[in-house]
Structures are given as structure tokens and as C-alpha cells.
mmCIF file of C-alpha atoms in Angstrom:
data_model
loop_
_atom_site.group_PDB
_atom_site.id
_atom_site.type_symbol
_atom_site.label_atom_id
_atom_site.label_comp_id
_atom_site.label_asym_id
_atom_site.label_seq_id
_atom_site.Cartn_x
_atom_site.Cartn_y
_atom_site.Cartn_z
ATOM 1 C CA UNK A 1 11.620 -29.241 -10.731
ATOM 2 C CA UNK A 2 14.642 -31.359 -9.950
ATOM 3 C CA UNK A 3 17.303 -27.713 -9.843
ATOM 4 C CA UNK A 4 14.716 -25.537 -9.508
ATOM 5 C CA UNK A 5 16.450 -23.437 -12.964
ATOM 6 C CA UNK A 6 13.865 -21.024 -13.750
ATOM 7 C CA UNK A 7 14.063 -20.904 -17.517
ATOM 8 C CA UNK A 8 11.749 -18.815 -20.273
ATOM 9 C CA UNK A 9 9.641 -21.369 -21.034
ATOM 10 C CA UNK A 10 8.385 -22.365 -17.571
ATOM 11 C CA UNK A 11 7.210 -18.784 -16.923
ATOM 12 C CA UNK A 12 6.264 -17.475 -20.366
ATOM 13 C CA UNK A 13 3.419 -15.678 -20.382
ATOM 14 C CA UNK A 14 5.435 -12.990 -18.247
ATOM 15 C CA UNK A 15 7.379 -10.564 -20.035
ATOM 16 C CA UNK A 16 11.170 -10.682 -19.052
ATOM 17 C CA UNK A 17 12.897 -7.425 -18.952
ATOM 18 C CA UNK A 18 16.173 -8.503 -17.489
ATOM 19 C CA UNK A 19 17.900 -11.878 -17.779
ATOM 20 C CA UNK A 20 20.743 -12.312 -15.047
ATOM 21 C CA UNK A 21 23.305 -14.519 -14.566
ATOM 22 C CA UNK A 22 21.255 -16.189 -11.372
ATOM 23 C CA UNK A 23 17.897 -13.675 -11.271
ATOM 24 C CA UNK A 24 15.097 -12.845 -13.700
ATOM 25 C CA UNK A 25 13.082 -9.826 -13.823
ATOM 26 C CA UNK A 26 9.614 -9.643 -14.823
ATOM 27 C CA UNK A 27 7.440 -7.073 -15.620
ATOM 28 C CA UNK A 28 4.539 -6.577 -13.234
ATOM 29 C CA UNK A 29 1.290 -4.723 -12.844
ATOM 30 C CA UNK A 30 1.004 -1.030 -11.570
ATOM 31 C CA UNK A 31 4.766 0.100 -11.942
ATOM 32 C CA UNK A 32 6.094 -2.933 -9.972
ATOM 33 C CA UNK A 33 8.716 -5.497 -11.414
ATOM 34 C CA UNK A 34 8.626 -9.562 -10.117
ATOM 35 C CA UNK A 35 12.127 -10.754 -9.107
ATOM 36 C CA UNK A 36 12.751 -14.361 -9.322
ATOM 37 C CA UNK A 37 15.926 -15.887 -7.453
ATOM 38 C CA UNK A 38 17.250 -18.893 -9.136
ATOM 39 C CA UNK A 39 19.274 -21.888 -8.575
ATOM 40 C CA UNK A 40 21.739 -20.797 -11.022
ATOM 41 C CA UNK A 41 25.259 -20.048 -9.527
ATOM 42 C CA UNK A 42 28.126 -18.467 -11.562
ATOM 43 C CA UNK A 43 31.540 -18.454 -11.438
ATOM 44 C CA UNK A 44 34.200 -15.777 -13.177
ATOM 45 C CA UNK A 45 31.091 -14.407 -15.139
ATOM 46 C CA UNK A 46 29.894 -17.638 -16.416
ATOM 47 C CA UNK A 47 26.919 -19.225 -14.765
ATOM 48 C CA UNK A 48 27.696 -22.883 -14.382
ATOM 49 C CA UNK A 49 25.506 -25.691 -15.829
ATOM 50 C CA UNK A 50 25.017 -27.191 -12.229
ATOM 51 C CA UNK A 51 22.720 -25.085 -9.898
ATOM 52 C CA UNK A 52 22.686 -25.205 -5.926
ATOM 53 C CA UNK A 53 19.356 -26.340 -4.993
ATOM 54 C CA UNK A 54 17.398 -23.873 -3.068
ATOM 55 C CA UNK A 55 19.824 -21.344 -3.597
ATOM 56 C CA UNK A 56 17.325 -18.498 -4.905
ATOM 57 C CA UNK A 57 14.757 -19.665 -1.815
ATOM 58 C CA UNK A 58 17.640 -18.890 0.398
ATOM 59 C CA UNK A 59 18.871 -15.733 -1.254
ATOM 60 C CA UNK A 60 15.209 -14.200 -1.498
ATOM 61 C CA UNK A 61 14.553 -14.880 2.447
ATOM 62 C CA UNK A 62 17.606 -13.063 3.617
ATOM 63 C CA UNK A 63 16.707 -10.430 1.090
ATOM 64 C CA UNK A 64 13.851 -9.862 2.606
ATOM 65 C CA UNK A 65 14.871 -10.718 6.408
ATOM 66 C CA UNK A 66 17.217 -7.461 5.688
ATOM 67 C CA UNK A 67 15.041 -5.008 4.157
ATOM 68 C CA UNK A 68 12.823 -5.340 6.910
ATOM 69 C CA UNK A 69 15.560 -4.623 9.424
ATOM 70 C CA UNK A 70 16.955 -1.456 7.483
ATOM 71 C CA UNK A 71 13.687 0.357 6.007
ATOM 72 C CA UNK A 72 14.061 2.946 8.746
ATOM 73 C CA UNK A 73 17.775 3.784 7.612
ATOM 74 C CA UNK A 74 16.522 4.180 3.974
ATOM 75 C CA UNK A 75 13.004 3.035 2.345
ATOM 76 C CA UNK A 76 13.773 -0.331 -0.042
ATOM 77 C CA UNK A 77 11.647 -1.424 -3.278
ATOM 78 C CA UNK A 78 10.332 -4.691 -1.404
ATOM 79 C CA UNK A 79 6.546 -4.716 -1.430
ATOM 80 C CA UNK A 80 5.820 -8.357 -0.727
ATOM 81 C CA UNK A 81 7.069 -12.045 -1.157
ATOM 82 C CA UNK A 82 3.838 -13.404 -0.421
ATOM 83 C CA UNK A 83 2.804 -14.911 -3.954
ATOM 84 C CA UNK A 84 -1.149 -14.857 -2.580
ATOM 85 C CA UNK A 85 -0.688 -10.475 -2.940
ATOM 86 C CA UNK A 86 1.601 -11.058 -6.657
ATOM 87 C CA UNK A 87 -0.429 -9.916 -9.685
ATOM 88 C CA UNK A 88 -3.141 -12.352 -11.378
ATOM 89 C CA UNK A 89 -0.782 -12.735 -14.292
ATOM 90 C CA UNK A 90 1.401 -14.544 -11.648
ATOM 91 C CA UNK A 91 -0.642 -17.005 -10.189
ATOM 92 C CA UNK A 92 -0.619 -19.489 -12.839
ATOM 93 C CA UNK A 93 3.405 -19.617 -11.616
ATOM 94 C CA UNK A 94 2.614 -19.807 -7.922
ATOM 95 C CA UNK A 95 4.237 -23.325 -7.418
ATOM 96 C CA UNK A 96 7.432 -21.529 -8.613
ATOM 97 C CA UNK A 97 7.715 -18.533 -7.044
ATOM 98 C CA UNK A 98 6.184 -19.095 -3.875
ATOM 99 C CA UNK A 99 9.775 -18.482 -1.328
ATOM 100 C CA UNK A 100 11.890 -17.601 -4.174
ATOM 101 C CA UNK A 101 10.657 -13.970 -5.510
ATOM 102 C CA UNK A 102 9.743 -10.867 -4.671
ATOM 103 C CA UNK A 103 7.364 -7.951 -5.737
ATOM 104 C CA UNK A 104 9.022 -4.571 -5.832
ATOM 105 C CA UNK A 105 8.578 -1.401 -7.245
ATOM 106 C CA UNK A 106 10.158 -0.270 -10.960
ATOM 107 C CA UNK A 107 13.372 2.158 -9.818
ATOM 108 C CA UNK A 108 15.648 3.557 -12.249
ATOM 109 C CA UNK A 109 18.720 2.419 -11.116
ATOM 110 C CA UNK A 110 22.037 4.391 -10.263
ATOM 111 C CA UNK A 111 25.419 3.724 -12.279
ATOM 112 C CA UNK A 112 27.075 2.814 -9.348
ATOM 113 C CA UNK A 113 27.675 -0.374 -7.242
ATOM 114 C CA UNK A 114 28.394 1.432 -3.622
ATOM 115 C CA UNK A 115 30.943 -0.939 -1.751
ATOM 116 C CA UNK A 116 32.063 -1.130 2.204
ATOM 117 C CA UNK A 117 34.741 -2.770 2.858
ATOM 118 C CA UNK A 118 35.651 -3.212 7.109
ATOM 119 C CA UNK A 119 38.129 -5.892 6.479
ATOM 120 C CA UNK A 120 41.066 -6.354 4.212
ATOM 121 C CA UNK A 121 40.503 -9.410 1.948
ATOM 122 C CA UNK A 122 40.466 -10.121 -2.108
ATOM 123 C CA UNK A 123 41.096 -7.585 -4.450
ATOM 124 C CA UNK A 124 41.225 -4.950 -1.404
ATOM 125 C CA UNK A 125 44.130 -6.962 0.253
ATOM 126 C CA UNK A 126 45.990 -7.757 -3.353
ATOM 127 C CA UNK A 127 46.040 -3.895 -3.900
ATOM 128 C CA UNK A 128 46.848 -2.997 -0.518
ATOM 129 C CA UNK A 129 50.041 -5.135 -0.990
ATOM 130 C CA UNK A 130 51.104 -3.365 -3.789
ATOM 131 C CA UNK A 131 50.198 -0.036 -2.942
ATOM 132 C CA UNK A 132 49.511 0.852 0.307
ATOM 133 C CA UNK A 133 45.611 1.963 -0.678
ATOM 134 C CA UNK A 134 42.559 -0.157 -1.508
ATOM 135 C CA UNK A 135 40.887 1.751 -4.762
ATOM 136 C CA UNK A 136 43.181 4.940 -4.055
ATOM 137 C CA UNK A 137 42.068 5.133 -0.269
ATOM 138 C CA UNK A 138 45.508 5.069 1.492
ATOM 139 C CA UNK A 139 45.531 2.428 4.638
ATOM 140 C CA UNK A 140 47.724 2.494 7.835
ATOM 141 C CA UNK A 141 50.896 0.293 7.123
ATOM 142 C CA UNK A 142 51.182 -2.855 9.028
ATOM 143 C CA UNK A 143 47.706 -4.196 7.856
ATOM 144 C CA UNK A 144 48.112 -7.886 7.575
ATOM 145 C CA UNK A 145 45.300 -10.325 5.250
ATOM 146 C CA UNK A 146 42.070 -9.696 6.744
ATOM 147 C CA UNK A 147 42.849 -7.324 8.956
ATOM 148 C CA UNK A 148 40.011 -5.001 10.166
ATOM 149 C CA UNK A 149 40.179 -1.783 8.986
ATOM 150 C CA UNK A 150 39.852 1.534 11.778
ATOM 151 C CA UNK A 151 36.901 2.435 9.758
ATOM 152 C CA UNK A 152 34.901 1.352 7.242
ATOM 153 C CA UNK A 153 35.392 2.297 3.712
ATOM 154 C CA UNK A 154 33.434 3.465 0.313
ATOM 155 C CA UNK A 155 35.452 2.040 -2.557
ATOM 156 C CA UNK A 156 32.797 2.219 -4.950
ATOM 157 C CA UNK A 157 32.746 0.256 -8.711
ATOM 158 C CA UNK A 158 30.512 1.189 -11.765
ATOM 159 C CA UNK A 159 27.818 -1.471 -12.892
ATOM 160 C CA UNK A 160 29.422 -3.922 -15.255
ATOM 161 C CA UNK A 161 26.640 -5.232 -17.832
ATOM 162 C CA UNK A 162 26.327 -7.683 -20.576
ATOM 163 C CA UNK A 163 29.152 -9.967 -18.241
ATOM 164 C CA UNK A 164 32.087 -7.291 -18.324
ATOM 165 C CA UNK A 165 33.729 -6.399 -15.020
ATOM 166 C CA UNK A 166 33.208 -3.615 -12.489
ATOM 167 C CA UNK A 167 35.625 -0.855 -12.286
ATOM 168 C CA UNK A 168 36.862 0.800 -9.068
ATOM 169 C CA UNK A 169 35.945 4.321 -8.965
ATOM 170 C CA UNK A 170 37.061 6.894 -7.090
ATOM 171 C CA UNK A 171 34.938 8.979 -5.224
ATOM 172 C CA UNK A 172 35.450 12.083 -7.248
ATOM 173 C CA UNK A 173 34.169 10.345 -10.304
ATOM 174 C CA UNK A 174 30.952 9.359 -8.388
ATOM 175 C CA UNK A 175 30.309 12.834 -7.052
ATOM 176 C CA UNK A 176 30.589 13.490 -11.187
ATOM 177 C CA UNK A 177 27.915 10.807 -12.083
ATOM 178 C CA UNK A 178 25.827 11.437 -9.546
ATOM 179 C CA UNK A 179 26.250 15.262 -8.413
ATOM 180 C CA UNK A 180 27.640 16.057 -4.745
ATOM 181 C CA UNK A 181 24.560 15.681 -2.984
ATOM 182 C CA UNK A 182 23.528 12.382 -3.732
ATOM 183 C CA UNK A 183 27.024 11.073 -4.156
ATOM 184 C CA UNK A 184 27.331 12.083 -0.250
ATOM 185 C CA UNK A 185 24.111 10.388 0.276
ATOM 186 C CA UNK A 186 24.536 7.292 -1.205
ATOM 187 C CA UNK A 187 28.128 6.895 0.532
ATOM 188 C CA UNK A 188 26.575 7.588 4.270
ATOM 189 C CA UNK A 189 23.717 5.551 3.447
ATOM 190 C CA UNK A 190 25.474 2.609 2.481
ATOM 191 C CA UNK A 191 27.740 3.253 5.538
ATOM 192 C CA UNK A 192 25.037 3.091 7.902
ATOM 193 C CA UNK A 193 23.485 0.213 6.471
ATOM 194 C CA UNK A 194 27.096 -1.749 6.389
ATOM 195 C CA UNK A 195 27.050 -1.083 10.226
ATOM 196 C CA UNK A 196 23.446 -2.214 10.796
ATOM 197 C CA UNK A 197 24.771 -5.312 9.122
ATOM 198 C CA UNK A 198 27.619 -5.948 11.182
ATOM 199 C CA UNK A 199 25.466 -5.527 14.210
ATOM 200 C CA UNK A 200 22.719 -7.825 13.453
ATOM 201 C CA UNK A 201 24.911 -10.131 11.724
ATOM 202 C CA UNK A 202 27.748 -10.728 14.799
ATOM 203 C CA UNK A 203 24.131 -11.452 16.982
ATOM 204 C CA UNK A 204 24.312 -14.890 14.566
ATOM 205 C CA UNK A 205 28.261 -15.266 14.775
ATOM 206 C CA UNK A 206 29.046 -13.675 11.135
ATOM 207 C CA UNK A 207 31.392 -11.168 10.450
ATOM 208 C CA UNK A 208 30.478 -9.382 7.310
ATOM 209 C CA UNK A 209 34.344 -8.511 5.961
ATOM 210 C CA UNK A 210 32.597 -6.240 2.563
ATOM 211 C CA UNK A 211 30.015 -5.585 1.122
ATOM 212 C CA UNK A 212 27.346 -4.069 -1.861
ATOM 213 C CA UNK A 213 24.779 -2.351 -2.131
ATOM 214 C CA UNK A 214 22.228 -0.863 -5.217
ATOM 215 C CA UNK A 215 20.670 2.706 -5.119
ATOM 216 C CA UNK A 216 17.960 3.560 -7.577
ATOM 217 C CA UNK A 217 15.142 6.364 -7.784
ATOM 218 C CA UNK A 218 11.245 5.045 -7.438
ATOM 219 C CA UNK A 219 10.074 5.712 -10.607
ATOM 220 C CA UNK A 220 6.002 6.929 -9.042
ATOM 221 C CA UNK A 221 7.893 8.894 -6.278
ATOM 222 C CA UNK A 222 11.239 10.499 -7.217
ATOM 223 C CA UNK A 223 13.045 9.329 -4.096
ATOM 224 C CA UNK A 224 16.043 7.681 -3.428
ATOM 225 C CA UNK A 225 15.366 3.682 -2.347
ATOM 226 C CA UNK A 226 17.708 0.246 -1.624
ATOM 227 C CA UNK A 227 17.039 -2.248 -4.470
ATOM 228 C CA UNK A 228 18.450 -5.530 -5.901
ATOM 229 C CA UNK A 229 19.461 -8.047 -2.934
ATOM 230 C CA UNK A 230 20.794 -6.928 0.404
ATOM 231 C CA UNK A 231 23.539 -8.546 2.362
ATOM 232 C CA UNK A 232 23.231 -12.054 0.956
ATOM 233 C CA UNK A 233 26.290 -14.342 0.657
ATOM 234 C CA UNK A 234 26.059 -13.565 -3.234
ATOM 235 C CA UNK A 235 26.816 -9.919 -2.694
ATOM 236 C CA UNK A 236 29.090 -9.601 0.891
ATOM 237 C CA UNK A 237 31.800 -11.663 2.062
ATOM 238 C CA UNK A 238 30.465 -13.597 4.974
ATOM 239 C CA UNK A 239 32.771 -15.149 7.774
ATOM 240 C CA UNK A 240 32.327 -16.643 11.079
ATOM 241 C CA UNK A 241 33.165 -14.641 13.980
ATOM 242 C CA UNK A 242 34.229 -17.518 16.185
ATOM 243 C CA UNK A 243 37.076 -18.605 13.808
ATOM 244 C CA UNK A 244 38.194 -15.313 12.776
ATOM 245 C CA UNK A 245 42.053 -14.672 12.736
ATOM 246 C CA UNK A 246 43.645 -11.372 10.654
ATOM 247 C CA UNK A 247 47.209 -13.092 9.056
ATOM 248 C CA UNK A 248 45.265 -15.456 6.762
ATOM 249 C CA UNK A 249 42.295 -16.022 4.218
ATOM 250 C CA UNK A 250 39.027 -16.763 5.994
ATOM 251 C CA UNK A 251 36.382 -19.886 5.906
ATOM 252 C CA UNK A 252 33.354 -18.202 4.122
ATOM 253 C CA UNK A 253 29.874 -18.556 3.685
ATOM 254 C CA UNK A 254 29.975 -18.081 -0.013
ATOM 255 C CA UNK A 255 30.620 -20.033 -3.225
ATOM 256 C CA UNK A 256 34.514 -20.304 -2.929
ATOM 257 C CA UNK A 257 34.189 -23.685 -2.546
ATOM 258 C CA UNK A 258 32.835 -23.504 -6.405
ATOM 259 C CA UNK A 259 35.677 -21.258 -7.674
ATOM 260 C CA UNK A 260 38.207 -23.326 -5.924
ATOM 261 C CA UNK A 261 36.900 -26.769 -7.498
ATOM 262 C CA UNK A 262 36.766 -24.911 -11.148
ATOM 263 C CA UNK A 263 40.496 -24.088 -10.340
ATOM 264 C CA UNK A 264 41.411 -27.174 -9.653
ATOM 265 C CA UNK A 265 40.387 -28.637 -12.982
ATOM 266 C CA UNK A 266 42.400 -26.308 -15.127
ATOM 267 C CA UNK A 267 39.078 -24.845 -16.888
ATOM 268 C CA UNK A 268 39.864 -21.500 -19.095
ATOM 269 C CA UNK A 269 37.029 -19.646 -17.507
ATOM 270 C CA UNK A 270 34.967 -19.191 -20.578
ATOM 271 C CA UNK A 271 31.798 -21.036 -21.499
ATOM 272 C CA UNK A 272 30.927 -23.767 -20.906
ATOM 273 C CA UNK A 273 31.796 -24.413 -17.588
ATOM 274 C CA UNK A 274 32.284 -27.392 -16.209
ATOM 275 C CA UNK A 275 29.387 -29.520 -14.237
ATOM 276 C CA UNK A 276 30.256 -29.498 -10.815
ATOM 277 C CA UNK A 277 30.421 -32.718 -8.309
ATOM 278 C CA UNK A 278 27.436 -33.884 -6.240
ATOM 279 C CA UNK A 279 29.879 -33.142 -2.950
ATOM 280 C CA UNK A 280 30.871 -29.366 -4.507
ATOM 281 C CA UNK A 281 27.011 -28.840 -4.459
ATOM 282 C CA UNK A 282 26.593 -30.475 -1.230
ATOM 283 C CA UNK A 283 29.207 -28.469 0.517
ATOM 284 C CA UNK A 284 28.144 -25.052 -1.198
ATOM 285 C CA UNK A 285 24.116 -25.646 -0.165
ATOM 286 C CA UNK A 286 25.310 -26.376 3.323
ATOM 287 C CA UNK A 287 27.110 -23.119 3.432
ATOM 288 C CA UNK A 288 24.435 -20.604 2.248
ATOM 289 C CA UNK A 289 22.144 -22.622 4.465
ATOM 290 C CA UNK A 290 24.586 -22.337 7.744
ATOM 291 C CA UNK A 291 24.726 -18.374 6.771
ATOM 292 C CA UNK A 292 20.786 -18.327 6.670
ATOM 293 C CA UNK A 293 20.367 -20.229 9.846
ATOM 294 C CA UNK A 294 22.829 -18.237 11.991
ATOM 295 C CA UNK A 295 21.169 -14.707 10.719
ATOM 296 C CA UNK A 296 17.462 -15.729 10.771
ATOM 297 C CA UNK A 297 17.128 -18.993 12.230
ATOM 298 C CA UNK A 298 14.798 -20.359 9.452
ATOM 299 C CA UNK A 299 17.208 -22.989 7.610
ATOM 300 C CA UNK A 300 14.904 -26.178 8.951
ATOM 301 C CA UNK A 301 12.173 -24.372 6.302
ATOM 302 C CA UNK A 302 14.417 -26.231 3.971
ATOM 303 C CA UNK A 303 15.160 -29.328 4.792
ATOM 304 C CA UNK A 304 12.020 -30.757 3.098
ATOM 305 C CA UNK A 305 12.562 -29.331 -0.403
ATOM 306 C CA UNK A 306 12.622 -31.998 -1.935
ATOM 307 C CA UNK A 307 16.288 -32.044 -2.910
ATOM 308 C CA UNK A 308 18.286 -35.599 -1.920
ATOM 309 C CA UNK A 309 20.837 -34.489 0.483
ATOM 310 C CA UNK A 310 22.692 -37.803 -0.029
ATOM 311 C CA UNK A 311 22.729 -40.602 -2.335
#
């Protein structure tokens, strides 16, 4: 496939229970679900008609690199990303899916998108400007753009579907969705796992600045596990150590490059979106692959996919 977009057709014989903006869900055999990781990349909640190649390779082996390294801190819904182990209903699809998906188990999700933040940066610095706070959690004055924070905190968001937006929450409200207990839980939890992060990840030269992470409940067990994607560029603001300086926006190992380009061009931000240049993918693939190769080492895996890296 020339972008590597995963579309309907190419895997329909599976039934679909979730269409994302850059992941489909499948439904699987004995109470599991098949996660596919796609070369689609969005931008302001409209996924772009350009994709990154290798993108959803990438995102699926860090996925997996990190819910290795943090099963003992809370059990995860990865089973396997070895396609030969996938359900028989898969392996007509094997040419596909083979680096960029992952067998989990069904969880019924919790209404809540559990943020850290340890540095001061986006939204979190915007607000503090204003305010003093970042989602209601007052901050020492002084703080300057990307500033590390003396701890790391739990602004959390609700789940935003259908393309809408997240909304900050306060903590209060959570411990109302979710009841006290696992409220508290999911806060330490994601916490501990934020600080994992950081440790592992400065080993490569990253600073993770924020994060999110996804709680659900196994549906055959009852008990609370990590699902969705884990510390991935798509989902944590990545930054590199060496260069890092609080007093100004950081490089990042993310798609800014892509939102800054769409800027540039005046586009309204609704669909469609504008195709993006050969050197805007270029630039963005080189990124996610840098972040991949400083955390796990792996990114010569995919050199030979296949994709022209120049013209």
C-alpha cells in the first residue's frame, strides 16, 4: 500500500466497532478487540488527507515497548502483537497488520481521560498566564513557559467523542463519575506511571513535559486495566532533554510541524484539510522515528518500508 491508510474495504470481513480519527477497532474472538494503528494523522479534529508513512507501525511498537515496562504498576489490555497468535479471521489481513496492531482484551472504558502534566506548556501555560492555576490547580508564581512544575499534576478531561473537544475537569467531578475510591486510584496510578515514563524516557534523552492515559474495567475479570496507547508522541508531549530551556516553547517529537504548516496556509480548520507537502511529511516521519529510536532503539526496523525517503 503506497500510505499504508487502512480503510473498510481492505479489511472487510472484520467487523469494525470503532472508527477513529487515526485507529480502527475490530472485533475479535473470545472477548478480545484487534487494534489497528494507521497512517492517518489529524490535525484540530480533522484527519488530514495525507498520512505519515509508518506512522501506526511506529505508534503500535512504542505501545507495546511501554506496556511491557509498566504491567507491574497496573495490568494493561495488551495480549499480543504477534499476528501468527491473532484470530483465524485475521490471517487473511496478515500483510497488513503484521507491526501495526495489537490484540487486547474488550474493557469497558472509563469517562475520563487522566492527564499529568510535569511541565508548563500549551493550554496548561495559556491558563496559567491568566490565572495563576492550570485546570483550577493553583501554581507557585514566577513559573515561566515550560517551566517544570515541583510536582506533577492530575488535571484530568472527560472523553470527547464523535470529534468534540475534551473538557477539563476538576477532581471533585471525577471522584463524582467515578466514586472516591477509584477516582483516587486512577489519579495515583496514572501518577506512577507518568514517573516510570520520565525515568525510562530521560535514559533515551526525552523529557516527557504531559501526558494521557485511558482506564477501563476487563470486561471477563472486573478489574481495573491501562488501555488505548501509552506514552506515544500522539498522546504526550515529547521533548529532548539535551535542548531543554524553561522561558520558551520546546522542539518536539510530535506533529507540530503539521499544525504549524496548516497555519501557515490560512485553512479554516474544517474539512477538508489541506494535502500536506512531501517535506511536511518528511520532517514529521523523521520525528516520530527520532522519538522511537531514542526510547527503544528499533527505528533501523524501518528504514526498509518501502516508503521513498527522497525523490
Amino acid at each position: 500500500m503506497d500510505s499504508d491508510l487502512i480503510t473498510a474495504t481492505e479489511l472487510e470481513t472484520l467487523v469494525c466497532v470503532k472508527r477513529g480519527k487515526v485507529r480502527d477497532v475490530y472485533d475479535a474472538e473470545d472477548d478480545c478487540l484487534l487494534i489497528v494503528a494507521t497512517d492517518r494523522i489529524s490535525a484540530f479534529d480533522v484527519v488530514l488527507p495525507t498520512g505519515i508513512p509508518d506512522k501506526g507501525r511506529i505508534l503500535t511498537e512504542l505501545s507495546r515497548f511501554w506496556f511491557v515496562r509498566t504491567r507491574d504498576i497496573v495490568p494493561n489490555h495488551f495480549l499480543t502483537g504477534d499476528v501468527e497468535h491473532f484470530p483465524d479471521a485475521c490471517q487473511a489481513f496478515r500483510d497488513i497488520l503484521a507491526g501495526r496492531s495489537m490484540l487486547v482484551r474488550k474493557a469497558r472504558p472509563l469517562p475520563v481521560e487522566c492527564i499529568v502534566r510535569g511541565y508548563l506548556a500549551g493550554s496548561g501555560w495559556r491558563e496559567y498566564r491568566e490565572r495563576g492555576s492550570v485546570c483550577g490547580i493553583p501554581l507557585p508564581v514566577g513559573l515561566l513557559e515550560s517551566s517544570q512544575l515541583p510536582e506533577p499534576i492530575f488535571p484530568p478531561s472527560t472523553k470527547a467523542e464523535g470529534g468534540s473537544h475534551d473538557e477539563n475537569l476538576t477532581f471533585e467531578h471525577v471522584v463524582e463519575l467515578l466514586g472516591p475510591d477509584l477516582a483516587a486510584t486512577v489519579r495515583d496510578l496514572s501518577l506512577a506511571l507518568y514517573r516510570r515514563g520520565q525515568e525510562v524516557a530521560e535514559l533515551g534523552g526525552i523529557t516527557i513535559a504531559d501526558t494521557k492515559f485511558e482506564f477501563g474495567v476487563d470486561e471477563r475479570t472486573g478489574r481495573l486495566i491501562l488501555v488505548d496507547e501509552v506514552l506515544t508522541p500522539d498522546s504526550s508531549r515529547f521533548w529532548p532533554k539535551g535542548e531543554y530551556a524553561a522561558g520558551r516553547a520546546q522542539w518536539r517529537f510530535d506533529k507540530q510541524i503539521v499544525r504549524d504548516y496548516l497555519e501557515s496556509l490560512g485553512w479554516d480548520k474544517r474539512s477538508p484539510a489541506p494535502p500536506l507537502s512531501y517535506e511536511v511529511v518528511a520532517q514529521t516521519r523523521a520525528r516520530y522515528l527520532e522519538a522511537l529510536d531514542r526510547l527503544t532503539g528499533t527505528e533501523q526496523g524501518f528504514r526498509g518500508s518501502g516508503w521513498r525517503e527522497s525523490h
